[in-house]
PDB file of N, CA and C in Angstrom:
ATOM      1  N   MET Z   1      93.381 117.915 106.390  1.00 73.00           N
ATOM      2  CA  MET Z   1      92.970 117.336 105.133  1.00 73.00           C
ATOM      3  C   MET Z   1      93.486 115.895 105.063  1.00 73.00           C
ATOM      4  N   LYS Z   2      92.624 114.989 104.692  1.00 83.00           N
ATOM      5  CA  LYS Z   2      92.999 113.583 104.575  1.00 83.00           C
ATOM      6  C   LYS Z   2      93.205 113.229 103.113  1.00 83.00           C
ATOM      7  N   PHE Z   3      94.227 112.393 102.873  1.00 87.00           N
ATOM      8  CA  PHE Z   3      94.562 111.972 101.522  1.00 87.00           C
ATOM      9  C   PHE Z   3      94.304 110.482 101.369  1.00 87.00           C
ATOM     10  N   PRO Z   4      93.953 110.051 100.166  1.00 90.00           N
ATOM     11  CA  PRO Z   4      93.795 108.608  99.927  1.00 90.00           C
ATOM     12  C   PRO Z   4      95.135 107.899 100.097  1.00 90.00           C
ATOM     13  N   ILE Z   5      95.072 106.655 100.497  1.00 94.00           N
ATOM     14  CA  ILE Z   5      96.263 105.840 100.736  1.00 94.00           C
ATOM     15  C   ILE Z   5      96.205 104.604  99.852  1.00 94.00           C
ATOM     16  N   VAL Z   6      97.332 104.267  99.238  1.00 95.00           N
ATOM     17  CA  VAL Z   6      97.408 103.048  98.425  1.00 95.00           C
ATOM     18  C   VAL Z   6      97.546 101.863  99.375  1.00 95.00           C
ATOM     19  N   ASN Z   7      96.636 100.922  99.262  1.00 96.00           N
ATOM     20  CA  ASN Z   7      96.675  99.706 100.069  1.00 96.00           C
ATOM     21  C   ASN Z   7      97.594  98.711  99.358  1.00 96.00           C
ATOM     22  N   MET Z   8      98.764  98.512  99.939  1.00 97.00           N
ATOM     23  CA  MET Z   8      99.780  97.662  99.297  1.00 97.00           C
ATOM     24  C   MET Z   8      99.327  96.213  99.183  1.00 97.00           C
ATOM     25  N   ARG Z   9      98.680  95.691 100.217  1.00 97.00           N
ATOM     26  CA  ARG Z   9      98.243  94.294 100.197  1.00 97.00           C
ATOM     27  C   ARG Z   9      97.194  94.059  99.115  1.00 97.00           C
ATOM     28  N   LYS Z  10      96.192  94.935  99.056  1.00 98.00           N
ATOM     29  CA  LYS Z  10      95.134  94.787  98.053  1.00 98.00           C
ATOM     30  C   LYS Z  10      95.655  95.029  96.638  1.00 98.00           C
ATOM     31  N   THR Z  11      96.585  95.957  96.500  1.00 98.00           N
ATOM     32  CA  THR Z  11      97.196  96.195  95.195  1.00 98.00           C
ATOM     33  C   THR Z  11      97.931  94.935  94.739  1.00 98.00           C
ATOM     34  N   GLY Z  12      98.657  94.314  95.647  1.00 98.00           N
ATOM     35  CA  GLY Z  12      99.343  93.061  95.331  1.00 98.00           C
ATOM     36  C   GLY Z  12      98.378  91.969  94.916  1.00 98.00           C
ATOM     37  N   GLN Z  13      97.238  91.905  95.611  1.00 98.00           N
ATOM     38  CA  GLN Z  13      96.223  90.915  95.242  1.00 98.00           C
ATOM     39  C   GLN Z  13      95.687  91.201  93.845  1.00 98.00           C
ATOM     40  N   ASN Z  14      95.495  92.482  93.522  1.00 98.00           N
ATOM     41  CA  ASN Z  14      95.017  92.844  92.181  1.00 98.00           C
ATOM     42  C   ASN Z  14      96.015  92.411  91.113  1.00 98.00           C
ATOM     43  N   ILE Z  15      97.300  92.635  91.369  1.00 98.00           N
ATOM     44  CA  ILE Z  15      98.328  92.235  90.407  1.00 98.00           C
ATOM     45  C   ILE Z  15      98.290  90.717  90.206  1.00 98.00           C
ATOM     46  N   CYS Z  16      98.176  89.984  91.292  1.00 98.00           N
ATOM     47  CA  CYS Z  16      98.130  88.522  91.216  1.00 98.00           C
ATOM     48  C   CYS Z  16      96.899  88.047  90.440  1.00 98.00           C
ATOM     49  N   ILE Z  17      95.753  88.638  90.724  1.00 98.00           N
ATOM     50  CA  ILE Z  17      94.513  88.261  90.044  1.00 98.00           C
ATOM     51  C   ILE Z  17      94.610  88.557  88.550  1.00 98.00           C
ATOM     52  N   LEU Z  18      95.040  89.768  88.209  1.00 98.00           N
ATOM     53  CA  LEU Z  18      95.149  90.145  86.797  1.00 98.00           C
ATOM     54  C   LEU Z  18      96.147  89.250  86.059  1.00 98.00           C
ATOM     55  N   ARG Z  19      97.234  88.938  86.713  1.00 98.00           N
ATOM     56  CA  ARG Z  19      98.256  88.080  86.109  1.00 98.00           C
ATOM     57  C   ARG Z  19      97.701  86.680  85.840  1.00 98.00           C
ATOM     58  N   THR Z  20      97.052  86.088  86.854  1.00 98.00           N
ATOM     59  CA  THR Z  20      96.538  84.723  86.688  1.00 98.00           C
ATOM     60  C   THR Z  20      95.365  84.674  85.707  1.00 98.00           C
ATOM     61  N   GLU Z  21      94.525  85.714  85.690  1.00 97.00           N
ATOM     62  CA  GLU Z  21      93.414  85.746  84.731  1.00 97.00           C
ATOM     63  C   GLU Z  21      93.912  85.720  83.290  1.00 97.00           C
ATOM     64  N   ARG Z  22      95.093  86.257  83.082  1.00 97.00           N
ATOM     65  CA  ARG Z  22      95.649  86.299  81.738  1.00 97.00           C
ATOM     66  C   ARG Z  22      96.589  85.137  81.452  1.00 97.00           C
ATOM     67  N   GLY Z  23      96.729  84.240  82.422  1.00 98.00           N
ATOM     68  CA  GLY Z  23      97.564  83.059  82.220  1.00 98.00           C
ATOM     69  C   GLY Z  23      99.050  83.368  82.135  1.00 98.00           C
ATOM     70  N   ILE Z  24      99.471  84.420  82.820  1.00 98.00           N
ATOM     71  CA  ILE Z  24     100.879  84.818  82.796  1.00 98.00           C
ATOM     72  C   ILE Z  24     101.537  84.347  84.087  1.00 98.00           C
ATOM     73  N   SER Z  25     102.629  83.627  83.981  1.00 98.00           N
ATOM     74  CA  SER Z  25     103.356  83.187  85.175  1.00 98.00           C
ATOM     75  C   SER Z  25     104.171  84.358  85.736  1.00 98.00           C
ATOM     76  N   VAL Z  26     104.610  84.216  86.973  1.00 97.00           N
ATOM     77  CA  VAL Z  26     105.450  85.242  87.587  1.00 97.00           C
ATOM     78  C   VAL Z  26     106.734  85.399  86.778  1.00 97.00           C
ATOM     79  N   ARG Z  27     107.323  84.300  86.387  1.00 97.00           N
ATOM     80  CA  ARG Z  27     108.566  84.357  85.598  1.00 97.00           C
ATOM     81  C   ARG Z  27     108.341  85.046  84.250  1.00 97.00           C
ATOM     82  N   ASP Z  28     107.215  84.721  83.602  1.00 97.00           N
ATOM     83  CA  ASP Z  28     106.918  85.368  82.318  1.00 97.00           C
ATOM     84  C   ASP Z  28     106.723  86.870  82.500  1.00 97.00           C
ATOM     85  N   LEU Z  29     105.996  87.260  83.537  1.00 98.00           N
ATOM     86  CA  LEU Z  29     105.783  88.683  83.796  1.00 98.00           C
ATOM     87  C   LEU Z  29     107.113  89.370  84.092  1.00 98.00           C
ATOM     88  N   SER Z  30     107.945  88.702  84.842  1.00 97.00           N
ATOM     89  CA  SER Z  30     109.264  89.239  85.156  1.00 97.00           C
ATOM     90  C   SER Z  30     110.059  89.493  83.869  1.00 97.00           C
ATOM     91  N   ARG Z  31     110.033  88.553  82.966  1.00 97.00           N
ATOM     92  CA  ARG Z  31     110.736  88.718  81.688  1.00 97.00           C
ATOM     93  C   ARG Z  31     110.119  89.843  80.855  1.00 97.00           C
ATOM     94  N   MET Z  32     108.782  89.903  80.829  1.00 97.00           N
ATOM     95  CA  MET Z  32     108.096  90.955  80.075  1.00 97.00           C
ATOM     96  C   MET Z  32     108.469  92.345  80.598  1.00 97.00           C
ATOM     97  N   MET Z  33     108.695  92.417  81.906  1.00 96.00           N
ATOM     98  CA  MET Z  33     109.032  93.693  82.541  1.00 96.00           C
ATOM     99  C   MET Z  33     110.522  94.013  82.416  1.00 96.00           C
ATOM    100  N   GLY Z  34     111.306  93.049  81.923  1.00 96.00           N
ATOM    101  CA  GLY Z  34     112.735  93.264  81.754  1.00 96.00           C
ATOM    102  C   GLY Z  34     113.555  93.045  83.013  1.00 96.00           C
ATOM    103  N   PHE Z  35     113.004  92.305  83.975  1.00 97.00           N
ATOM    104  CA  PHE Z  35     113.709  92.022  85.222  1.00 97.00           C
ATOM    105  C   PHE Z  35     114.537  90.751  85.073  1.00 97.00           C
ATOM    106  N   SER Z  36     115.671  90.710  85.740  1.00 96.00           N
ATOM    107  CA  SER Z  36     116.509  89.514  85.675  1.00 96.00           C
ATOM    108  C   SER Z  36     116.023  88.432  86.638  1.00 96.00           C
ATOM    109  N   THR Z  37     115.301  88.833  87.692  1.00 96.00           N
ATOM    110  CA  THR Z  37     114.722  87.872  88.639  1.00 96.00           C
ATOM    111  C   THR Z  37     113.279  88.286  88.928  1.00 96.00           C
ATOM    112  N   PRO Z  38     112.457  87.362  89.412  1.00 96.00           N
ATOM    113  CA  PRO Z  38     111.055  87.675  89.689  1.00 96.00           C
ATOM    114  C   PRO Z  38     110.797  88.270  91.077  1.00 96.00           C
ATOM    115  N   GLN Z  39     111.850  88.600  91.804  1.00 97.00           N
ATOM    116  CA  GLN Z  39     111.674  89.044  93.194  1.00 97.00           C
ATOM    117  C   GLN Z  39     110.754  90.258  93.324  1.00 97.00           C
ATOM    118  N   ALA Z  40     110.867  91.228  92.425  1.00 97.00           N
ATOM    119  CA  ALA Z  40     110.013  92.420  92.502  1.00 97.00           C
ATOM    120  C   ALA Z  40     108.540  92.047  92.365  1.00 97.00           C
ATOM    121  N   ILE Z  41     108.245  91.131  91.447  1.00 98.00           N
ATOM    122  CA  ILE Z  41     106.859  90.696  91.246  1.00 98.00           C
ATOM    123  C   ILE Z  41     106.325  90.063  92.519  1.00 98.00           C
ATOM    124  N   TYR Z  42     107.111  89.194  93.153  1.00 98.00           N
ATOM    125  CA  TYR Z  42     106.691  88.560  94.399  1.00 98.00           C
ATOM    126  C   TYR Z  42     106.478  89.596  95.503  1.00 98.00           C
ATOM    127  N   LYS Z  43     107.351  90.593  95.585  1.00 98.00           N
ATOM    128  CA  LYS Z  43     107.199  91.647  96.602  1.00 98.00           C
ATOM    129  C   LYS Z  43     105.907  92.418  96.382  1.00 98.00           C
ATOM    130  N   TRP Z  44     105.601  92.724  95.117  1.00 98.00           N
ATOM    131  CA  TRP Z  44     104.348  93.421  94.828  1.00 98.00           C
ATOM    132  C   TRP Z  44     103.158  92.570  95.241  1.00 98.00           C
ATOM    133  N   GLN Z  45     103.163  91.306  94.822  1.00 98.00           N
ATOM    134  CA  GLN Z  45     102.025  90.425  95.081  1.00 98.00           C
ATOM    135  C   GLN Z  45     101.802  90.178  96.568  1.00 98.00           C
ATOM    136  N   HIS Z  46     102.867  90.205  97.361  1.00 98.00           N
ATOM    137  CA  HIS Z  46     102.736  89.988  98.804  1.00 98.00           C
ATOM    138  C   HIS Z  46     102.540  91.283  99.578  1.00 98.00           C
ATOM    139  N   GLY Z  47     102.420  92.410  98.872  1.00 97.00           N
ATOM    140  CA  GLY Z  47     102.161  93.683  99.527  1.00 97.00           C
ATOM    141  C   GLY Z  47     103.342  94.243 100.293  1.00 97.00           C
ATOM    142  N   ARG Z  48     104.549  93.828  99.937  1.00 98.00           N
ATOM    143  CA  ARG Z  48     105.740  94.340 100.621  1.00 98.00           C
ATOM    144  C   ARG Z  48     106.315  95.574  99.947  1.00 98.00           C
ATOM    145  N   SER Z  49     105.940  95.811  98.694  1.00 97.00           N
ATOM    146  CA  SER Z  49     106.351  97.024  97.984  1.00 97.00           C
ATOM    147  C   SER Z  49     105.348  97.295  96.868  1.00 97.00           C
ATOM    148  N   LEU Z  50     105.449  98.483  96.305  1.00 97.00           N
ATOM    149  CA  LEU Z  50     104.578  98.875  95.203  1.00 97.00           C
ATOM    150  C   LEU Z  50     105.402  99.071  93.939  1.00 97.00           C
ATOM    151  N   PRO Z  51     104.815  98.818  92.788  1.00 97.00           N
ATOM    152  CA  PRO Z  51     105.518  99.098  91.537  1.00 97.00           C
ATOM    153  C   PRO Z  51     105.748 100.611  91.400  1.00 97.00           C
ATOM    154  N   THR Z  52     106.847 100.972  90.766  1.00 97.00           N
ATOM    155  CA  THR Z  52     107.083 102.382  90.459  1.00 97.00           C
ATOM    156  C   THR Z  52     106.083 102.826  89.396  1.00 97.00           C
ATOM    157  N   VAL Z  53     106.013 104.115  89.172  1.00 97.00           N
ATOM    158  CA  VAL Z  53     105.056 104.639  88.191  1.00 97.00           C
ATOM    159  C   VAL Z  53     105.304 104.038  86.810  1.00 97.00           C
ATOM    160  N   ASP Z  54     106.562 103.962  86.394  1.00 97.00           N
ATOM    161  CA  ASP Z  54     106.835 103.387  85.067  1.00 97.00           C
ATOM    162  C   ASP Z  54     106.469 101.911  85.010  1.00 97.00           C
ATOM    163  N   ASN Z  55     106.655 101.187  86.107  1.00 98.00           N
ATOM    164  CA  ASN Z  55     106.248  99.781  86.137  1.00 98.00           C
ATOM    165  C   ASN Z  55     104.729  99.638  86.169  1.00 98.00           C
ATOM    166  N   LEU Z  56     104.031 100.574  86.813  1.00 98.00           N
ATOM    167  CA  LEU Z  56     102.565 100.555  86.776  1.00 98.00           C
ATOM    168  C   LEU Z  56     102.050 100.750  85.358  1.00 98.00           C
ATOM    169  N   VAL Z  57     102.677 101.656  84.627  1.00 98.00           N
ATOM    170  CA  VAL Z  57     102.289 101.881  83.232  1.00 98.00           C
ATOM    171  C   VAL Z  57     102.514 100.612  82.410  1.00 98.00           C
ATOM    172  N   ALA Z  58     103.646  99.954  82.632  1.00 98.00           N
ATOM    173  CA  ALA Z  58     103.935  98.704  81.910  1.00 98.00           C
ATOM    174  C   ALA Z  58     102.927  97.616  82.282  1.00 98.00           C
ATOM    175  N   LEU Z  59     102.622  97.479  83.579  1.00 98.00           N
ATOM    176  CA  LEU Z  59     101.636  96.473  84.007  1.00 98.00           C
ATOM    177  C   LEU Z  59     100.279  96.740  83.385  1.00 98.00           C
ATOM    178  N   ALA Z  60      99.866  98.000  83.366  1.00 98.00           N
ATOM    179  CA  ALA Z  60      98.573  98.355  82.772  1.00 98.00           C
ATOM    180  C   ALA Z  60      98.541  97.968  81.294  1.00 98.00           C
ATOM    181  N   ALA Z  61      99.645  98.180  80.593  1.00 98.00           N
ATOM    182  CA  ALA Z  61      99.703  97.809  79.179  1.00 98.00           C
ATOM    183  C   ALA Z  61      99.680  96.292  79.008  1.00 98.00           C
ATOM    184  N   ILE Z  62     100.437  95.587  79.827  1.00 98.00           N
ATOM    185  CA  ILE Z  62     100.489  94.118  79.732  1.00 98.00           C
ATOM    186  C   ILE Z  62      99.126  93.506  80.039  1.00 98.00           C
ATOM    187  N   PHE Z  63      98.469  94.022  81.080  1.00 98.00           N
ATOM    188  CA  PHE Z  63      97.174  93.474  81.491  1.00 98.00           C
ATOM    189  C   PHE Z  63      95.999  94.082  80.718  1.00 98.00           C
ATOM    190  N   ALA Z  64      96.269  95.124  79.929  1.00 98.00           N
ATOM    191  CA  ALA Z  64      95.244  95.835  79.149  1.00 98.00           C
ATOM    192  C   ALA Z  64      94.128  96.378  80.048  1.00 98.00           C
ATOM    193  N   VAL Z  65      94.552  97.036  81.132  1.00 98.00           N
ATOM    194  CA  VAL Z  65      93.613  97.656  82.074  1.00 98.00           C
ATOM    195  C   VAL Z  65      94.126  99.047  82.427  1.00 98.00           C
ATOM    196  N   PRO Z  66      93.242  99.915  82.924  1.00 98.00           N
ATOM    197  CA  PRO Z  66      93.735 101.200  83.411  1.00 98.00           C
ATOM    198  C   PRO Z  66      94.501 101.009  84.731  1.00 98.00           C
ATOM    199  N   ILE Z  67      95.356 101.951  85.047  1.00 97.00           N
ATOM    200  CA  ILE Z  67      96.164 101.850  86.272  1.00 97.00           C
ATOM    201  C   ILE Z  67      95.286 101.729  87.518  1.00 97.00           C
ATOM    202  N   ASP Z  68      94.139 102.385  87.519  1.00 95.00           N
ATOM    203  CA  ASP Z  68      93.285 102.307  88.714  1.00 95.00           C
ATOM    204  C   ASP Z  68      92.654 100.930  88.906  1.00 95.00           C
ATOM    205  N   ALA Z  69      92.776 100.042  87.920  1.00 97.00           N
ATOM    206  CA  ALA Z  69      92.352  98.652  88.107  1.00 97.00           C
ATOM    207  C   ALA Z  69      93.427  97.854  88.836  1.00 97.00           C
ATOM    208  N   ILE Z  70      94.632  98.394  88.892  1.00 98.00           N
ATOM    209  CA  ILE Z  70      95.740  97.742  89.572  1.00 98.00           C
ATOM    210  C   ILE Z  70      95.856  98.255  90.999  1.00 98.00           C
ATOM    211  N   LEU Z  71      95.868  99.576  91.144  1.00 97.00           N
ATOM    212  CA  LEU Z  71      96.022 100.181  92.465  1.00 97.00           C
ATOM    213  C   LEU Z  71      94.744 100.072  93.285  1.00 97.00           C
ATOM    214  N   ALA Z  72      94.882  99.708  94.545  1.00 96.00           N
ATOM    215  CA  ALA Z  72      93.750  99.679  95.481  1.00 96.00           C
ATOM    216  C   ALA Z  72      93.906 100.888  96.409  1.00 96.00           C
ATOM    217  N   ILE Z  73      92.963 101.804  96.322  1.00 94.00           N
ATOM    218  CA  ILE Z  73      93.031 103.046  97.094  1.00 94.00           C
ATOM    219  C   ILE Z  73      92.034 102.988  98.246  1.00 94.00           C
ATOM    220  N   ASP Z  74      92.552 103.267  99.447  1.00 92.00           N
ATOM    221  CA  ASP Z  74      91.700 103.364 100.629  1.00 92.00           C
ATOM    222  C   ASP Z  74      91.442 104.835 100.926  1.00 92.00           C
ATOM    223  N   ALA Z  75      90.190 105.177 101.131  1.00 79.00           N
ATOM    224  CA  ALA Z  75      89.864 106.545 101.512  1.00 79.00           C
ATOM    225  C   ALA Z  75      90.311 106.766 102.949  1.00 79.00           C
ATOM    226  N   ALA Z  76      90.987 107.869 103.174  1.00 65.00           N
ATOM    227  CA  ALA Z  76      91.491 108.160 104.521  1.00 65.00           C
ATOM    228  C   ALA Z  76      90.488 108.973 105.305  1.00 65.00           C
TER     229      ALA Z  76
END
């Protein structure tokens, strides 16, 4: 049985696109998320890590989109 896989690079691109479309800087998003530094945001955008489930929920609320608009799923 094959399972879908989250594409980290494309998910990062989605986060970057949604952020810039809304005119939110990385630093502003970092503050909105309650982070002391923007490193996590940069890691997400560069596809080096994925947001946790609670951070995905927060991003969806900030961007006013469903979570599946953030996550890029590749069919396996």
